[in-house]
Amino acid sequence: MTEPFSKWNYPTTVLFGAGRIKELPDILASAGIANPLFVTDPGLAQLPVVAKTLKLLDDAGVSYGVFSDVKPNPVESNLNAGVKIFRDGGHDGVIAFGGGSALDLGKLVAFMAGQNRPVWDFEDIDDWWTRADASAIAPIIAVPTTAGTGSEVGRAGVITNEATHTKKVIFHPRMLPVTVIADPELSVGMPPFITAGTGMDAFAHCLEAYCAPGYHPMADGIAVEGMRLVFENLPKAYENGKDLTARANMMSAAAMGATAFQKGLGAIHSLSHPIGALYDTHHGMTNAVFMPYVLAFNRDAVEERIVRLSRYLGIKGGFNGFAKAVLKLRKQLKVPHKLPGLIKGLEMDDKRKALIADMAVVDPTAGGNPVKLTKKNVLELLDASIEGK
Ligand code: NAD
């Protein structure tokens, strides 16, 4: 087949803007959901943002259940517990409310509640998703409260397999939420560390999608504008969490990153996934740590693209200028420069490094990296990020 030749998928209805959470009862009615399961995480469940949202449901006379046993980097036992509550409560849809962890887990509960095979049978490999009974997947309303993963506009859920300590991506087209309420007011309470980490996750999605090989000019365009929004708004949201315009622009950038990364991701994620699974680090912050090392590693393959990107962003100095801008952004957000800054007391022997490299080269994102990942070059990359070279 001659180029251009590609496949493009576009996401779902997004109701965007401050205060739009008030529309939740109407959205449930129009989606035909009478008894939703509200899935969130235990930290959020304690915050007024959840109490206020549940009051909207109470006031509208909606009957619902709540499930909040969701770890950051959720695991299979969280999923099994959520599926049991969904089935026992006779629920007919899910409100996935939170950051990527609660959104993914909520989406996976809606997906798995109607299946009778293990979740690992639906990994994002070839056409494994066709094994699922699509008619049994419950509708999902997604409400992000962080601005990073973009899971609200995605068709996948990430879950850690505790037996193998690996993060797995579970995919089905019907895991795409039917409606998203992207209300930046819900993200105002995010503490600076989470604001920084999630924002850098959105940036990593845009950067890796833009650098991934393949023909997808729409994803490229979305990624480039997503990066502009991050450069201009993430430091503002970090400095002043109540800056609603900055919060709104970051919520857009997050959805844009996840729209763009259907083109592919790369080595930032291939390394971040094993580190997250083995050390339970924050996903976006881990991406942020690896970013400059992967950028330097990919330089020869991406320099021309990065120069074009820099021109759009108004960054002078070509590739070096862009690399400096990334370092400056990380510094403003207090991202640790080296991996031991992220994982306190980190001691990695050769066996552990080899395990991480083995996991990285088979990670589903590895194929999107513009330079082929091998065990040898991943080990070098890992050493660079440990030593800060
Ligand atoms: P998270 O969902 O793990 O949340 C991190 C912390 O922030 C939690 O303690 C949570 O309670 C808190 N929090 C969330 N919203 C808040 C708010 N408004 N105010 C105060 N505290 C708030 O973090 P995340 O970065 O959004 O998600 C990470 C997860 O998403 C990882 O498991 C990662 O693998 C996954 N992920 C999924 C996709 C996808 O496409 N599905 C993409 C990237 C990452």
XYZ file of C-alpha atoms and ligand atoms in Angstrom:
433
model
C 0.000 0.000 0.000
C 1.358 3.466 -0.815
C 1.490 6.251 1.761
C -0.575 8.093 2.942
C -2.508 5.167 4.358
C -3.893 5.243 7.897
C -6.781 4.739 10.280
C -8.165 7.616 12.353
C -10.513 7.374 15.320
C -12.228 10.336 16.883
C -13.659 10.585 20.349
C -16.917 11.338 21.955
C -19.244 14.186 22.999
C -17.539 16.502 25.481
C -19.553 19.037 27.486
C -16.860 21.523 28.339
C -16.904 24.415 30.790
C -17.038 25.546 34.405
C -20.205 24.477 36.204
C -21.293 21.889 33.623
C -21.284 19.149 36.264
C -24.810 20.407 37.038
C -25.909 18.726 33.807
C -25.030 15.255 35.128
C -28.618 14.181 35.971
C -29.821 15.204 32.480
C -26.914 13.405 30.844
C -27.755 10.212 32.744
C -31.373 10.455 31.606
C -30.426 10.989 27.977
C -28.011 8.036 28.130
C -30.832 5.876 29.545
C -28.961 5.208 32.794
C -31.409 4.855 35.724
C -29.164 3.339 38.412
C -25.512 4.330 37.899
C -22.499 3.165 39.881
C -20.391 6.219 40.793
C -16.736 5.131 40.690
C -14.100 7.346 42.296
C -10.979 6.983 44.462
C -10.769 7.096 48.282
C -8.923 10.439 48.420
C -11.480 12.187 46.243
C -14.361 10.504 48.071
C -13.396 12.574 51.145
C -13.405 15.888 49.261
C -16.333 18.329 48.850
C -16.147 17.900 45.078
C -17.624 14.392 45.412
C -20.182 15.350 48.078
C -21.416 18.220 45.874
C -21.729 15.952 42.837
C -23.615 13.271 44.747
C -25.958 15.979 46.083
C -26.836 16.844 42.471
C -27.908 13.217 42.012
C -29.825 13.198 45.323
C -31.631 16.425 44.434
C -32.631 14.974 41.067
C -33.925 11.788 42.733
C -31.396 9.539 40.953
C -30.730 6.216 42.684
C -27.042 5.283 42.562
C -24.265 3.320 44.271
C -20.749 4.489 45.149
C -17.532 2.500 44.764
C -14.246 4.094 45.824
C -11.850 1.215 46.508
C -9.514 2.356 43.719
C -5.751 2.562 44.209
C -3.676 5.058 42.235
C -2.354 2.697 39.514
C -5.418 0.447 40.014
C -5.083 -3.326 40.337
C -7.203 -6.362 39.472
C -8.613 -6.735 43.006
C -10.038 -3.173 42.689
C -11.667 -4.196 39.426
C -13.116 -7.436 40.791
C -14.585 -5.610 43.798
C -16.121 -2.946 41.538
C -17.614 -5.530 39.178
C -19.185 -7.368 42.137
C -20.775 -4.169 43.452
C -22.009 -3.271 39.953
C -23.648 -6.675 39.489
C -25.025 -6.966 43.052
C -26.499 -3.456 42.856
C -28.196 -4.079 39.513
C -26.474 -1.016 38.051
C -26.988 -0.089 34.407
C -24.172 2.373 33.802
C -21.059 3.932 35.332
C -20.155 7.494 36.283
C -16.345 7.381 36.226
C -15.307 10.363 38.348
C -11.703 11.296 39.082
C -8.200 11.144 37.718
C -6.961 8.495 35.319
C -7.052 5.819 38.039
C -10.780 6.225 38.816
C -11.681 6.883 35.174
C -9.879 3.744 33.990
C -11.276 1.591 36.782
C -14.804 2.912 36.185
C -14.499 2.196 32.468
C -13.167 -1.289 33.186
C -16.025 -2.037 35.606
C -18.564 -1.047 32.918
C -16.713 -3.267 30.469
C -16.070 -6.323 32.646
C -19.477 -6.418 34.389
C -20.906 -8.187 31.336
C -17.956 -10.456 30.448
C -17.119 -13.917 31.714
C -13.455 -14.148 30.715
C -10.452 -12.800 32.658
C -9.670 -9.146 31.972
C -6.215 -10.127 30.650
C -7.941 -11.747 27.641
C -8.761 -8.232 26.433
C -5.293 -6.713 26.401
C -4.642 -4.224 23.618
C -3.043 -6.842 21.381
C -4.094 -7.502 17.777
C -7.888 -7.921 17.725
C -8.262 -9.463 21.198
C -11.032 -6.948 21.905
C -13.290 -8.879 19.491
C -13.406 -11.663 22.116
C -15.706 -9.458 24.225
C -19.488 -9.466 24.218
C -19.929 -5.857 23.094
C -23.672 -5.878 23.775
C -22.975 -6.439 27.504
C -20.831 -3.324 27.990
C -22.572 -0.749 30.192
C -22.628 2.937 29.144
C -20.040 5.216 30.738
C -20.217 8.905 31.664
C -16.698 10.194 32.341
C -15.946 13.173 34.577
C -12.216 14.018 34.840
C -10.958 15.806 37.956
C -7.288 15.860 36.918
C -5.965 17.199 33.619
C -3.501 14.702 32.245
C -4.376 11.190 31.185
C -7.235 12.090 28.832
C -8.733 8.706 29.703
C -12.144 10.379 29.414
C -11.796 10.444 25.608
C -10.019 7.099 25.315
C -11.089 3.564 24.566
C -8.684 1.871 26.968
C -8.146 1.306 30.672
C -4.759 0.771 32.319
C -4.555 -1.780 35.110
C -1.649 -3.376 36.951
C -1.361 -7.133 36.975
C -0.177 -7.749 40.536
C 0.982 -11.289 39.748
C 3.477 -10.133 37.106
C 3.980 -6.507 38.290
C 3.124 -5.241 34.827
C 0.823 -2.446 33.703
C -1.565 -3.702 31.063
C -3.684 -1.730 28.633
C -7.172 -3.193 28.179
C -8.936 -2.060 25.028
C -12.417 -2.080 23.591
C -13.975 0.569 21.313
C -17.119 0.526 23.484
C -15.073 1.567 26.518
C -15.218 5.060 25.030
C -17.503 7.074 27.330
C -20.808 8.108 25.759
C -20.490 11.594 27.233
C -17.722 13.483 29.008
C -18.327 16.341 31.405
C -15.085 18.333 31.375
C -15.669 20.880 34.113
C -12.428 22.658 35.058
C -13.860 23.722 38.436
C -13.591 20.077 39.502
C -9.809 20.183 39.043
C -9.222 23.321 41.146
C -8.469 21.307 44.304
C -5.598 19.340 42.774
C -2.428 19.856 44.839
C 0.645 21.220 42.989
C 2.453 17.837 42.735
C -0.561 16.226 41.040
C -1.158 19.347 38.890
C 2.446 19.128 37.687
C 2.496 15.365 37.160
C -0.832 15.164 35.356
C -0.033 18.210 33.222
C 3.284 16.683 32.183
C 1.405 13.481 31.310
C -0.679 15.495 28.825
C 2.545 17.013 27.490
C 4.194 13.574 27.148
C 1.165 12.268 25.232
C 1.326 15.181 22.788
C 5.119 15.029 22.389
C 5.325 11.266 21.887
C 2.329 11.215 19.518
C 3.860 14.045 17.482
C 7.220 12.233 17.276
C 5.736 8.783 16.533
C 6.243 7.623 12.969
C 3.140 7.097 10.844
C 0.802 9.213 8.779
C -1.636 11.110 10.983
C -1.571 14.849 10.288
C -4.724 15.393 12.374
C -3.104 13.849 15.466
C 0.031 15.898 14.751
C -1.996 19.122 14.601
C -3.836 18.337 17.813
C -0.570 17.396 19.569
C 1.188 20.606 18.543
C -1.620 22.839 19.837
C -1.854 20.665 22.982
C 1.825 21.373 23.698
C 1.260 25.109 23.241
C -1.555 24.976 25.786
C 0.681 23.133 28.269
C 3.640 25.518 27.908
C 1.339 28.519 28.398
C -0.968 27.200 31.101
C 0.668 24.494 33.202
C 3.004 26.862 35.107
C -0.004 29.138 35.795
C -2.179 26.269 37.067
C 0.763 25.077 39.179
C 1.371 28.507 40.735
C -2.304 29.338 41.243
C -4.624 26.339 41.338
C -7.649 28.631 41.285
C -6.772 30.071 37.848
C -9.822 28.674 36.077
C -8.666 29.660 32.583
C -5.382 27.811 33.073
C -7.257 24.822 34.546
C -9.652 24.816 31.569
C -6.833 24.981 29.040
C -5.067 22.108 30.797
C -8.259 20.039 30.693
C -8.366 20.627 26.934
C -4.690 19.727 26.572
C -5.314 16.453 28.414
C -8.132 15.437 26.072
C -6.038 16.547 23.103
C -3.073 14.421 24.221
C -5.212 11.310 24.453
C -6.829 12.065 21.078
C -3.387 12.470 19.536
C -1.838 9.361 21.054
C -3.971 7.054 18.974
C -1.083 7.695 16.541
C 1.367 6.112 18.976
C 3.461 6.752 22.080
C 7.121 5.972 22.703
C 10.012 5.327 25.039
C 8.872 7.791 27.744
C 5.850 5.566 28.302
C 7.694 2.282 27.652
C 9.959 3.117 30.623
C 7.314 4.798 32.745
C 5.013 1.774 32.699
C 7.465 -0.699 34.311
C 8.630 1.938 36.798
C 5.004 2.691 37.757
C 4.192 -1.005 38.109
C 7.319 -1.827 40.169
C 7.584 1.320 42.322
C 3.982 2.658 42.307
C 5.156 6.105 41.208
C 2.792 8.748 39.790
C 2.473 8.027 36.070
C 2.691 11.587 34.755
C 5.538 12.572 37.078
C 7.470 9.473 35.944
C 6.926 10.510 32.322
C 8.204 13.989 33.188
C 11.413 12.563 34.675
C 12.190 10.482 31.561
C 11.250 13.191 29.027
C 14.589 15.000 28.411
C 16.576 11.748 28.277
C 14.217 10.239 25.691
C 14.216 13.473 23.696
C 18.032 13.383 23.506
C 17.988 9.655 22.715
C 15.588 10.205 19.774
C 17.309 13.373 18.534
C 18.534 12.157 15.132
C 15.132 10.737 14.239
C 13.020 13.702 15.376
C 15.187 16.810 15.003
C 13.482 18.110 11.866
C 10.002 17.685 13.414
C 11.061 19.352 16.654
C 12.498 22.316 14.756
C 9.108 22.709 13.000
C 7.324 22.412 16.364
C 9.617 25.020 17.935
C 8.775 27.464 15.154
C 5.044 27.050 15.934
C 5.650 27.438 19.660
C 7.822 30.525 19.174
C 10.809 28.809 20.794
C 14.158 29.958 19.423
C 17.232 27.751 18.957
C 15.757 24.761 17.115
C 16.123 21.361 18.778
C 18.415 22.655 21.542
C 16.013 25.501 22.259
C 13.107 23.085 22.609
C 15.136 20.748 24.857
C 16.012 23.749 27.067
C 12.340 24.812 27.192
C 11.376 21.328 28.390
C 14.045 21.476 31.119
C 12.824 24.936 32.162
C 9.211 23.753 32.341
C 10.243 20.753 34.488
C 12.210 23.063 36.794
C 9.252 25.433 37.208
C 7.147 22.424 38.224
C 9.801 20.984 40.575
C 10.031 17.746 38.612
C 12.973 15.697 39.930
C 15.770 15.756 37.350
C 16.903 12.188 37.997
C 15.029 8.989 38.749
C 16.390 8.721 42.338
C 14.734 12.105 42.993
C 11.374 10.458 42.249
C 11.983 7.161 44.054
C 13.508 7.835 47.447
C 16.252 5.402 48.449
C 16.368 3.922 44.944
C 18.946 1.207 44.567
C 18.853 -0.609 41.262
C 21.126 -3.580 40.741
C 21.883 -4.973 37.273
C 19.195 -7.637 37.640
C 16.498 -5.040 38.350
C 17.694 -2.834 35.478
C 17.588 -5.821 33.122
C 14.029 -6.603 34.246
C 12.928 -3.015 33.546
C 14.602 -3.059 30.120
C 12.946 -6.404 29.286
C 9.551 -4.963 30.269
C 10.131 -1.724 28.343
C 10.992 -3.360 25.007
C 7.770 -5.408 25.023
C 5.566 -2.571 26.302
C 2.803 -1.836 23.738
C 4.095 1.745 23.438
C 7.621 0.671 22.413
C 6.669 0.284 18.744
C 5.755 3.981 18.525
C 9.230 5.196 19.440
C 11.006 6.707 16.426
C 14.212 4.809 17.313
C 13.857 1.048 17.716
C 14.135 0.079 21.376
C 16.541 -2.734 22.252
C 17.512 -4.065 25.641
C 20.939 -2.464 25.221
C 19.756 1.044 24.338
C 16.992 0.973 26.988
C 19.610 0.102 29.620
C 21.648 3.115 28.468
C 18.570 5.319 28.660
C 17.767 4.050 32.132
C 21.344 4.730 33.288
C 21.181 8.244 31.827
C 18.012 8.974 33.815
C 19.525 7.571 37.013
C 22.754 9.518 36.662
C 21.209 12.670 35.134
C 23.452 12.570 32.027
P -4.781 9.520 39.772
O -6.117 9.291 39.167
O -4.024 8.321 40.213
O -4.947 10.551 40.962
C -3.808 10.942 41.715
C -4.238 11.554 43.032
O -4.877 12.798 42.791
C -5.232 10.701 43.807
O -4.796 10.651 45.137
C -6.543 11.469 43.706
O -7.363 11.309 44.843
C -6.052 12.892 43.579
N -6.982 13.786 42.881
C -7.595 13.596 41.688
N -8.350 14.660 41.361
C -8.226 15.551 42.374
C -8.790 16.842 42.624
N -9.572 17.452 41.743
N -8.470 17.442 43.782
C -7.639 16.847 44.683
N -7.082 15.630 44.496
C -7.365 14.995 43.350
O -3.835 10.352 38.765
P -3.867 10.531 37.198
O -2.527 10.994 36.813
O -5.013 11.331 36.751
O -4.069 9.043 36.636
C -3.012 8.117 36.625
C -3.521 6.770 36.156
O -4.041 6.879 34.812
C -2.430 5.709 36.099
O -2.933 4.471 36.522
C -2.080 5.652 34.627
O -1.516 4.423 34.241
C -3.426 5.892 33.994
N -3.400 6.402 32.612
C -4.389 6.030 31.777
C -4.406 6.471 30.473
C -5.488 6.030 29.535
O -5.418 6.316 28.354
N -6.504 5.359 29.977
C -3.422 7.350 30.006
C -2.437 7.742 30.898
C -2.432 7.278 32.203
